[in-house]
Short mmCIF file of C-alpha atoms in Angstrom, two decimals:
data_model
loop_
_atom_site.label_atom_id
_atom_site.label_comp_id
_atom_site.label_asym_id
_atom_site.label_seq_id
_atom_site.Cartn_x
_atom_site.Cartn_y
_atom_site.Cartn_z
CA MET G 1 20.77 23.66 -0.80
CA ASN G 2 23.21 20.77 -0.86
CA PRO G 3 21.75 18.00 -3.13
CA LYS G 4 22.42 15.35 -0.49
CA ALA G 5 20.65 17.40 2.17
CA SER G 6 17.77 17.98 -0.21
CA GLY G 7 17.52 14.25 -0.83
CA LEU G 8 17.49 13.55 2.90
CA ILE G 9 14.67 16.07 3.37
CA ARG G 10 12.67 14.43 0.59
CA TYR G 11 13.09 11.01 2.17
CA GLY G 12 12.41 12.37 5.64
CA LEU G 13 9.14 13.93 4.54
CA ALA G 14 8.06 10.90 2.51
CA ALA G 15 8.82 8.43 5.30
CA SER G 16 7.84 10.47 8.37
CA ALA G 17 4.52 11.83 7.11
CA PRO G 18 2.95 8.40 6.45
CA GLY G 19 4.68 7.27 9.63
CA THR G 20 2.55 9.75 11.59
CA ALA G 21 -0.52 8.37 9.80
CA ALA G 22 0.51 4.87 10.85
CA ALA G 23 1.01 6.06 14.43
CA ALA G 24 -2.44 7.67 14.48
CA GLN G 25 -4.06 4.52 13.08
CA PHE G 26 -2.14 2.51 15.64
CA LEU G 27 -3.66 4.61 18.44
CA LEU G 28 -7.14 4.13 16.99
CA GLN G 29 -6.77 0.36 16.74
CA LEU G 30 -5.14 0.23 20.15
CA ALA G 31 -8.12 2.04 21.62
CA LEU G 32 -10.47 -0.35 19.83
CA LEU G 33 -8.52 -3.27 21.34
CA ARG G 34 -9.44 -1.86 24.75
CA PHE G 35 -13.01 -0.81 24.06
CA VAL G 36 -14.53 -3.44 21.74
CA ASP G 37 -14.66 -7.23 21.71
CA THR G 38 -12.42 -9.38 19.51
CA ALA G 39 -15.09 -9.90 16.83
CA ALA G 40 -15.62 -6.14 16.41
CA PHE G 41 -11.87 -5.55 16.30
CA GLY G 42 -11.53 -8.27 13.66
CA GLN G 43 -14.28 -6.61 11.59
CA PHE G 44 -12.57 -3.22 11.77
CA ALA G 45 -9.15 -4.65 10.95
CA PHE G 46 -10.49 -6.63 7.99
CA VAL G 47 -12.17 -3.59 6.40
CA LEU G 48 -9.08 -1.47 7.05
CA GLY G 49 -7.11 -4.20 5.24
CA LEU G 50 -9.51 -3.83 2.31
CA VAL G 51 -8.75 -0.10 2.25
CA GLN G 52 -5.03 -0.91 2.08
CA PHE G 53 -5.74 -3.34 -0.77
CA GLY G 54 -7.64 -0.53 -2.47
CA TYR G 55 -4.50 1.61 -2.34
CA GLY G 56 -2.63 -1.08 -4.24
CA LEU G 57 -5.39 -1.37 -6.84
CA SER G 58 -5.44 2.41 -7.19
CA ASN G 59 -1.69 2.37 -7.82
CA ALA G 60 -2.10 -0.30 -10.49
CA LEU G 61 -5.13 1.08 -12.31
CA ILE G 62 -4.58 4.80 -11.91
CA SER G 63 -1.53 6.16 -10.06
CA THR G 64 1.25 4.26 -11.86
CA PRO G 65 0.06 4.92 -15.45
CA TYR G 66 -0.90 8.49 -14.48
CA THR G 67 2.64 9.12 -13.22
CA VAL G 68 4.10 7.67 -16.42
CA ASN G 69 1.70 9.83 -18.46
CA LEU G 70 2.76 13.06 -16.73
CA ASN G 71 6.48 12.26 -16.69
CA GLY G 72 6.79 10.64 -20.09
CA SER G 73 8.25 12.22 -23.19
CA VAL G 74 4.81 12.95 -24.68
CA LEU G 75 1.88 14.33 -22.67
CA GLU G 76 -1.59 13.21 -23.79
CA PRO G 77 -4.25 15.58 -22.30
CA ALA G 78 -7.25 13.38 -23.16
CA GLN G 79 -5.59 10.40 -21.50
CA THR G 80 -4.72 12.54 -18.47
CA ARG G 81 -8.40 13.52 -18.04
CA SER G 82 -9.49 9.90 -18.31
CA PHE G 83 -7.60 8.98 -15.12
CA PHE G 84 -9.83 11.29 -13.08
CA THR G 85 -12.93 9.63 -14.52
CA VAL G 86 -11.57 6.16 -13.77
CA ASN G 87 -10.63 7.26 -10.24
CA LEU G 88 -14.13 8.49 -9.45
CA LEU G 89 -15.67 5.23 -10.69
CA PHE G 90 -13.11 3.13 -8.85
CA SER G 91 -13.54 5.07 -5.58
CA THR G 92 -17.31 4.65 -5.71
CA GLY G 93 -17.05 0.93 -6.40
CA TRP G 94 -14.45 0.32 -3.73
CA GLY G 95 -16.55 2.16 -1.17
CA ALA G 96 -19.43 -0.19 -1.97
CA ILE G 97 -17.13 -3.21 -1.55
CA CYS G 98 -15.90 -2.01 1.86
CA GLY G 99 -19.46 -1.40 3.04
CA GLY G 100 -20.63 -4.76 1.71
CA ALA G 101 -17.78 -6.62 3.41
CA ALA G 102 -18.59 -4.97 6.74
CA ALA G 103 -22.23 -6.00 6.40
CA ILE G 104 -21.33 -9.61 5.54
CA LEU G 105 -19.05 -9.83 8.60
CA GLY G 106 -21.88 -8.69 10.86
CA ALA G 107 -21.26 -4.92 11.11
CA THR G 108 -24.57 -4.10 9.42
CA HIS G 109 -25.20 -0.81 11.26
CA GLU G 110 -21.68 0.46 10.56
CA ALA G 111 -21.58 -0.64 6.89
CA TRP G 112 -22.43 2.79 5.48
CA LEU G 113 -19.58 4.37 7.46
CA PHE G 114 -17.11 1.85 6.09
CA ALA G 115 -18.46 2.50 2.58
CA LEU G 116 -17.86 6.23 3.09
CA LEU G 117 -14.35 5.50 4.35
CA GLY G 118 -13.52 3.37 1.29
CA PHE G 119 -14.72 6.10 -1.10
CA LEU G 120 -12.94 8.99 0.61
CA ALA G 121 -9.70 7.05 1.14
CA MET G 122 -9.41 6.18 -2.57
CA ILE G 123 -10.03 9.81 -3.61
CA ARG G 124 -7.34 11.01 -1.20
CA TRP G 125 -4.88 8.34 -2.28
CA PHE G 126 -5.04 9.40 -5.91
CA GLY G 127 -4.72 13.02 -4.77
CA ARG G 128 -1.44 12.17 -3.06
CA ALA G 129 -0.21 10.36 -6.17
CA HIS G 130 -1.24 13.39 -8.26
CA LEU G 131 0.92 15.67 -6.12
CA TYR G 132 3.88 13.29 -6.18
CA ALA G 133 3.60 13.03 -9.97
CA LEU G 134 3.75 16.84 -10.10
CA HIS G 135 6.84 16.68 -7.82
CA ARG G 136 5.11 18.39 -4.88
CA PRO G 137 5.91 15.93 -2.06
CA ILE G 138 5.65 18.54 0.70
CA GLN G 139 1.96 19.15 -0.03
CA ALA G 140 1.33 15.40 -0.15
CA ALA G 141 3.11 15.04 3.21
CA ALA G 142 0.96 17.85 4.61
CA SER G 143 -2.15 15.81 3.81
CA ASP G 144 -0.76 12.89 5.82
CA LEU G 145 0.10 15.16 8.75
CA VAL G 146 -3.34 16.81 8.79
CA TYR G 147 -4.96 13.38 8.58
CA SER G 148 -2.89 12.19 11.54
CA LEU G 149 -3.59 15.22 13.74
CA ALA G 150 -7.30 15.09 12.95
CA LEU G 151 -7.46 11.37 13.71
CA VAL G 152 -5.79 11.80 17.11
CA ALA G 153 -7.99 14.77 18.04
CA ILE G 154 -11.25 13.08 17.01
CA LEU G 155 -10.16 9.84 18.68
CA GLY G 156 -9.68 11.68 21.97
CA ALA G 157 -13.23 13.01 21.80
CA ALA G 158 -14.57 9.59 20.80
CA CYS G 159 -12.88 7.92 23.79
CA LEU G 160 -14.49 10.44 26.13
CA MET G 161 -17.87 9.70 24.59
CA GLY G 162 -17.35 5.92 24.65
CA LEU G 163 -15.53 4.32 21.71
CA SER G 164 -17.43 1.74 19.70
CA LEU G 165 -17.07 0.14 16.28
CA ALA G 166 -19.33 2.81 14.77
CA MET G 167 -17.38 5.60 16.47
CA GLY G 168 -14.11 4.10 15.23
CA ALA G 169 -15.37 4.05 11.64
CA LEU G 170 -16.70 7.61 11.98
CA THR G 171 -13.41 8.80 13.49
CA ILE G 172 -11.25 7.56 10.64
CA SER G 173 -13.76 8.80 8.03
CA LEU G 174 -13.73 12.34 9.45
CA ALA G 175 -9.92 12.30 9.59
CA THR G 176 -9.82 11.23 5.94
CA ILE G 177 -12.01 14.21 5.04
CA ALA G 178 -9.52 16.49 6.80
CA GLY G 179 -6.61 14.91 4.92
CA LEU G 180 -8.52 15.26 1.67
CA ALA G 181 -9.10 18.96 2.30
CA ALA G 182 -5.35 19.41 2.95
CA LEU G 183 -4.63 18.28 -0.62
CA GLY G 184 -5.97 21.65 -1.71
CA SER G 185 -9.03 22.86 -3.58
CA GLY G 186 -7.08 22.66 -6.83
CA PHE G 187 -6.96 18.86 -6.81
CA LEU G 188 -10.59 18.50 -5.70
CA MET G 189 -11.79 20.82 -8.47
CA GLU G 190 -9.68 18.90 -11.00
CA GLN G 191 -10.92 15.56 -9.73
CA PHE G 192 -14.60 16.32 -10.17
CA ARG G 193 -14.31 18.68 -13.16
CA ARG G 194 -12.10 16.36 -15.17
CA ALA G 195 -14.10 13.30 -14.10
CA TRP G 196 -17.17 14.69 -15.85
CA SER G 197 -15.35 16.17 -18.85
CA GLY G 198 -13.11 13.16 -19.40
CA SER G 199 -13.83 10.02 -21.38
CA LEU G 200 -13.01 6.39 -20.67
CA ARG G 201 -11.98 5.77 -24.28
CA PRO G 202 -8.38 7.12 -23.97
CA TYR G 203 -7.87 4.88 -20.94
CA GLY G 204 -8.29 1.82 -23.15
CA GLY G 205 -4.72 2.07 -24.40
CA VAL G 206 -3.45 2.39 -20.82
CA TRP G 207 -5.38 -0.73 -19.86
CA ARG G 208 -3.99 -2.79 -22.74
CA GLU G 209 -0.37 -1.68 -22.34
CA GLN G 210 0.03 -1.30 -18.57
CA SER G 211 -2.91 -1.56 -16.19
CA ARG G 212 -4.08 -5.10 -16.91
CA TRP G 213 -0.62 -6.48 -16.14
CA THR G 214 -0.09 -4.19 -13.14
CA LEU G 215 -3.56 -5.13 -11.84
CA LEU G 216 -2.75 -8.82 -12.11
CA GLY G 217 0.48 -8.12 -10.26
CA VAL G 218 -1.29 -6.25 -7.46
CA VAL G 219 -3.97 -8.91 -7.04
CA SER G 220 -1.34 -11.64 -6.92
CA SER G 221 0.73 -9.54 -4.48
CA GLU G 222 -2.33 -9.11 -2.27
CA ALA G 223 -2.90 -12.86 -2.33
CA THR G 224 0.77 -13.45 -1.54
CA ALA G 225 0.83 -10.94 1.34
CA ASN G 226 -2.67 -11.25 2.80
CA ALA G 227 -4.07 -14.65 1.93
CA HIS G 228 -4.08 -15.37 5.68
CA ALA G 229 -6.54 -12.53 6.34
CA TYR G 230 -9.14 -13.90 3.96
CA ALA G 231 -8.55 -17.57 4.81
CA VAL G 232 -8.65 -17.09 8.60
CA THR G 233 -11.62 -14.70 8.55
CA LEU G 234 -13.67 -16.89 6.20
CA CYS G 235 -12.78 -20.20 7.88
CA ALA G 236 -12.62 -19.18 11.55
CA GLY G 237 -14.35 -15.80 11.76
CA PRO G 238 -13.19 -12.23 12.58
CA ALA G 239 -12.46 -13.12 16.22
CA ALA G 240 -9.78 -15.63 15.15
CA PHE G 241 -8.28 -13.01 12.86
CA ALA G 242 -8.04 -10.44 15.69
CA PRO G 243 -4.67 -11.59 17.20
CA ILE G 244 -3.04 -11.68 13.77
CA ALA G 245 -4.41 -8.24 12.95
CA ALA G 246 -3.35 -6.88 16.34
CA THR G 247 0.31 -7.88 15.89
CA SER G 248 0.31 -6.57 12.33
CA LEU G 249 -0.10 -3.09 13.82
CA PHE G 250 3.57 -3.16 14.78
CA VAL G 251 4.70 -3.32 11.13
CA LYS G 252 2.14 -0.85 9.71
CA PRO G 253 4.71 1.99 9.57
CA ILE G 254 6.85 -0.20 7.32
CA ALA G 255 3.99 -0.86 4.91
CA LEU G 256 3.07 2.81 4.74
CA ALA G 257 6.69 3.87 4.23
CA LEU G 258 6.99 1.35 1.38
CA THR G 259 3.87 2.68 -0.29
CA SER G 260 4.75 6.34 0.14
CA LEU G 261 8.35 5.95 -1.00
CA THR G 262 7.03 4.03 -3.99
CA GLN G 263 5.02 7.11 -4.97
CA LEU G 264 8.12 9.25 -4.44
CA GLU G 265 10.60 7.11 -6.37
CA ARG G 266 8.42 5.80 -9.20
CA PRO G 267 8.36 9.16 -11.07
CA ALA G 268 12.13 9.54 -10.61
CA MET G 269 12.86 6.03 -11.91
CA ALA G 270 10.52 6.61 -14.86
CA ARG G 271 12.42 9.81 -15.76
CA TYR G 272 15.81 8.10 -15.49
CA LEU G 273 14.75 5.19 -17.66
CA THR G 274 13.07 7.44 -20.24
CA SER G 275 16.33 9.38 -20.56
CA GLY G 276 18.30 6.13 -20.86
CA ASN G 277 20.03 6.29 -17.48
CA LEU G 278 19.76 2.84 -15.93
CA ALA G 279 22.69 3.51 -13.58
CA GLU G 280 20.84 6.37 -11.88
CA ALA G 281 17.65 4.30 -11.69
CA LEU G 282 19.61 1.54 -9.94
CA ARG G 283 21.00 4.10 -7.47
CA ALA G 284 17.44 5.29 -6.77
CA MET G 285 16.46 1.67 -6.12
CA LEU G 286 19.34 1.30 -3.67
CA ARG G 287 18.38 4.52 -1.84
CA PHE G 288 14.83 3.22 -1.62
CA ARG G 289 16.00 -0.10 -0.15
CA VAL G 290 18.30 1.50 2.43
CA ALA G 291 15.56 3.91 3.53
CA VAL G 292 12.94 1.21 4.11
CA LEU G 293 15.43 -1.06 5.86
CA CYS G 294 16.12 1.78 8.31
CA VAL G 295 12.38 2.14 8.90
CA TRP G 296 12.15 -1.64 9.39
CA SER G 297 14.94 -1.65 12.00
CA VAL G 298 13.38 1.09 14.12
CA THR G 299 9.86 -0.33 13.85
CA VAL G 300 10.82 -3.92 14.75
CA ALA G 301 12.96 -2.73 17.66
CA ALA G 302 9.98 -0.80 19.05
CA GLY G 303 7.74 -3.86 18.65
CA VAL G 304 10.21 -6.11 20.46
CA ALA G 305 10.43 -3.63 23.35
CA VAL G 306 6.65 -3.43 23.72
CA LEU G 307 6.08 -7.18 23.65
CA ALA G 308 9.00 -7.87 25.99
CA TRP G 309 8.21 -5.31 28.69
CA TYR G 310 4.79 -3.71 28.20
CA PRO G 311 2.39 -6.17 26.51
CA HIS G 312 -0.31 -5.51 29.11
CA LEU G 313 -0.53 -1.91 27.90
CA LEU G 314 -1.78 -3.06 24.51
CA PHE G 315 -3.52 -6.38 24.89
CA LYS G 316 -6.25 -7.70 27.12
CA SER G 317 -5.58 -10.80 29.18
CA SER G 318 -7.69 -12.79 26.71
CA TYR G 319 -4.84 -12.54 24.17
CA ASP G 320 -2.21 -15.28 24.49
CA LEU G 321 1.26 -13.67 24.75
CA ARG G 322 3.04 -16.66 23.19
CA SER G 323 0.78 -16.54 20.13
CA LEU G 324 1.27 -12.78 19.86
CA SER G 325 5.05 -13.20 20.00
CA ILE G 326 5.00 -15.87 17.30
CA ALA G 327 2.81 -13.73 15.06
CA PHE G 328 4.98 -10.65 15.56
CA SER G 329 8.16 -12.59 14.74
CA LEU G 330 6.61 -13.84 11.52
CA TRP G 331 5.40 -10.32 10.64
CA ALA G 332 8.96 -9.03 11.14
CA VAL G 333 10.31 -11.61 8.67
CA ILE G 334 7.51 -10.91 6.18
CA SER G 335 8.08 -7.14 6.26
CA LEU G 336 11.86 -7.61 5.89
CA LEU G 337 11.32 -9.64 2.74
CA GLN G 338 8.94 -6.96 1.43
CA CYS G 339 11.49 -4.22 2.16
CA TRP G 340 14.02 -6.05 0.03
CA SER G 341 11.77 -6.94 -2.93
CA THR G 342 9.63 -3.79 -3.32
CA PRO G 343 12.39 -1.45 -4.63
CA SER G 344 13.26 -4.02 -7.30
CA SER G 345 9.60 -4.36 -8.23
CA ILE G 346 9.22 -0.58 -8.62
CA LEU G 347 12.31 -0.45 -10.85
CA LEU G 348 10.85 -3.16 -13.07
CA GLN G 349 7.48 -1.38 -13.15
CA ALA G 350 9.23 1.83 -14.19
CA ALA G 351 10.89 -0.20 -16.97
CA GLN G 352 7.37 -1.39 -17.95
CA TRP G 353 8.16 -5.06 -17.37
CA PHE G 354 4.56 -5.56 -16.31
CA ARG G 355 3.96 -8.90 -17.97
CA PRO G 356 6.83 -10.88 -16.38
CA LEU G 357 6.09 -9.25 -13.03
CA ALA G 358 2.46 -10.32 -13.29
CA ILE G 359 3.30 -13.89 -14.33
CA TRP G 360 5.82 -14.35 -11.52
CA GLY G 361 3.33 -12.76 -9.13
CA VAL G 362 0.68 -15.32 -9.99
CA VAL G 363 3.13 -18.18 -9.38
CA CYS G 364 4.08 -16.77 -5.96
CA ALA G 365 0.43 -16.10 -5.07
CA VAL G 366 -0.64 -19.66 -5.84
CA LEU G 367 2.20 -20.96 -3.68
CA ALA G 368 1.23 -18.66 -0.78
CA ILE G 369 -2.50 -19.42 -1.02
CA LEU G 370 -1.97 -23.19 -1.02
CA ALA G 371 0.38 -22.94 1.98
CA VAL G 372 -1.95 -20.63 3.94
CA VAL G 373 -5.09 -22.69 3.34
CA GLY G 374 -3.25 -25.87 4.25
CA LEU G 375 -1.97 -24.34 7.50
CA VAL G 376 -5.37 -22.89 8.46
CA LEU G 377 -7.05 -26.25 7.94
CA THR G 378 -4.40 -28.36 9.67
CA VAL G 379 -2.76 -26.12 12.29
CA ALA G 380 -3.78 -23.09 14.39
CA PRO G 381 -4.75 -19.93 12.44
CA ILE G 382 -1.75 -18.03 13.84
CA TYR G 383 0.62 -20.30 11.88
CA SER G 384 -1.00 -19.31 8.58
CA LEU G 385 1.62 -16.55 8.47
CA PHE G 386 4.24 -19.20 7.61
CA GLY G 387 2.50 -19.44 4.24
CA ILE G 388 2.98 -15.70 3.72
CA VAL G 389 6.69 -16.04 4.56
CA LEU G 390 6.98 -18.74 1.91
CA GLY G 391 5.19 -16.59 -0.67
CA GLN G 392 7.33 -13.53 0.06
CA ALA G 393 10.51 -15.61 -0.20
CA ALA G 394 9.38 -16.71 -3.67
CA VAL G 395 8.72 -13.06 -4.58
CA ASN G 396 12.28 -12.14 -3.59
CA LEU G 397 13.68 -14.94 -5.72
CA SER G 398 11.67 -13.75 -8.74
CA MET G 399 12.87 -10.15 -8.22
CA VAL G 400 16.50 -11.29 -8.16
CA LEU G 401 16.04 -13.18 -11.44
CA LEU G 402 14.19 -10.34 -13.21
CA GLU G 403 16.54 -7.64 -11.96
CA HIS G 404 19.54 -9.69 -13.11
CA ARG G 405 17.92 -10.04 -16.54
CA LEU G 406 17.35 -6.28 -16.73
CA LYS G 407 20.98 -5.52 -15.91
CA ARG G 408 22.28 -8.18 -18.30
CA SER G 409 20.11 -6.90 -21.15
CA GLN G 410 21.50 -3.38 -20.74
CA PRO G 411 25.34 -3.55 -20.76
CA GLY G 412 27.10 -0.42 -19.62
CA ALA G 413 24.16 0.64 -17.44
CA ALA G 414 22.64 2.67 -20.26
CA VAL G 415 19.07 2.15 -21.42
CA ASP G 416 17.41 2.87 -24.69
CA ALA G 417 13.95 4.11 -23.68
CA ALA G 418 12.37 2.42 -26.69
CA SER G 419 13.45 -0.96 -25.36
CA PHE G 420 10.98 -0.60 -22.52
CA LYS G 421 7.87 -0.22 -24.65
CA THR G 422 7.29 -3.94 -24.78
CA SER G 423 7.68 -6.16 -21.74
CA PRO G 424 9.98 -9.13 -22.29
CA VAL G 425 8.45 -12.57 -22.13
CA LEU G 426 9.54 -15.23 -19.69
#
């Protein structure tokens, strides 16, 4: 097959498969908009946001170093087994956090379902990363497609029975089980067999060299991107968060495409940099950026069409159209900034520049948090998104500076792999 055609197929699978998952989740949340009150919708959206945050933490603690381990020049079996142990512990803990958050927000009867969702979603996410690290993107895409089809089918039955918050949580949990099964029995057997046979000791080196900096980066990125969710929900309650969460549905395909293409391109960039080919890594970054900008264009155009001509199909009359339009416009700007900065961030992660990424991330997060809290306390909650725009703009500036430093430090676009073992200081 022509290499260019093969590349297009890879990108098509990586972008379209999570796109179907986003579409299925959109249908579920759309149905919940129609069937439940604003407080219940805010509760569901907040916990689903925690699941998305869990994906980022999983990438930092497990998926990124696991990918480097499998695609590096030296394979360490004991360290490989330790990732499965860490993943099982992390998945269990994150499930408890999701259930606890639901209970605190008032969804006490549904808390166990959200805990189950958090656990299963983290197991499946690492399974997808495992397949991408083994360069089996078609099987990973199949898991997304099965998840999507199962979610739509179960949602149809739930709507006939009468959709509620509990039914919504059960629907997405059952769909996650279907997507998990589609990963194959091989991964599931490895996950639980290696989890019990592995040790946490080999992971210590991973934590010291990579994960602690990547984790700090993810936490700061979460604060930069989603400080509004926590500030609005804590200060004004889940009902006030509902309009912001509702408009964020329009840009969900962009977020999922970013995450999935990250899993696709991170192993490739790691291989290029290990072999000393910075030029090819930069081309991979450019491909990544062009792909997500295409996804952004289509997604935003669809959102504009819906809000301009068919808002009544999605939102009850209790939602203010002007506020929804403002929120959507801000989400479009935020997602555009993320589409531009994420490929650069993945390149720098592949180069193991974790420390400067983490330090810049903290600076941007503090800026975003201060702006969001100030806006929530002084203006309407909907305008808290301006703080996220400010934080994402700062992220883009930091990526430009760090990427320029990387290129300047490697004249001729050739990289000595040993130069990436230690992150440069600021």
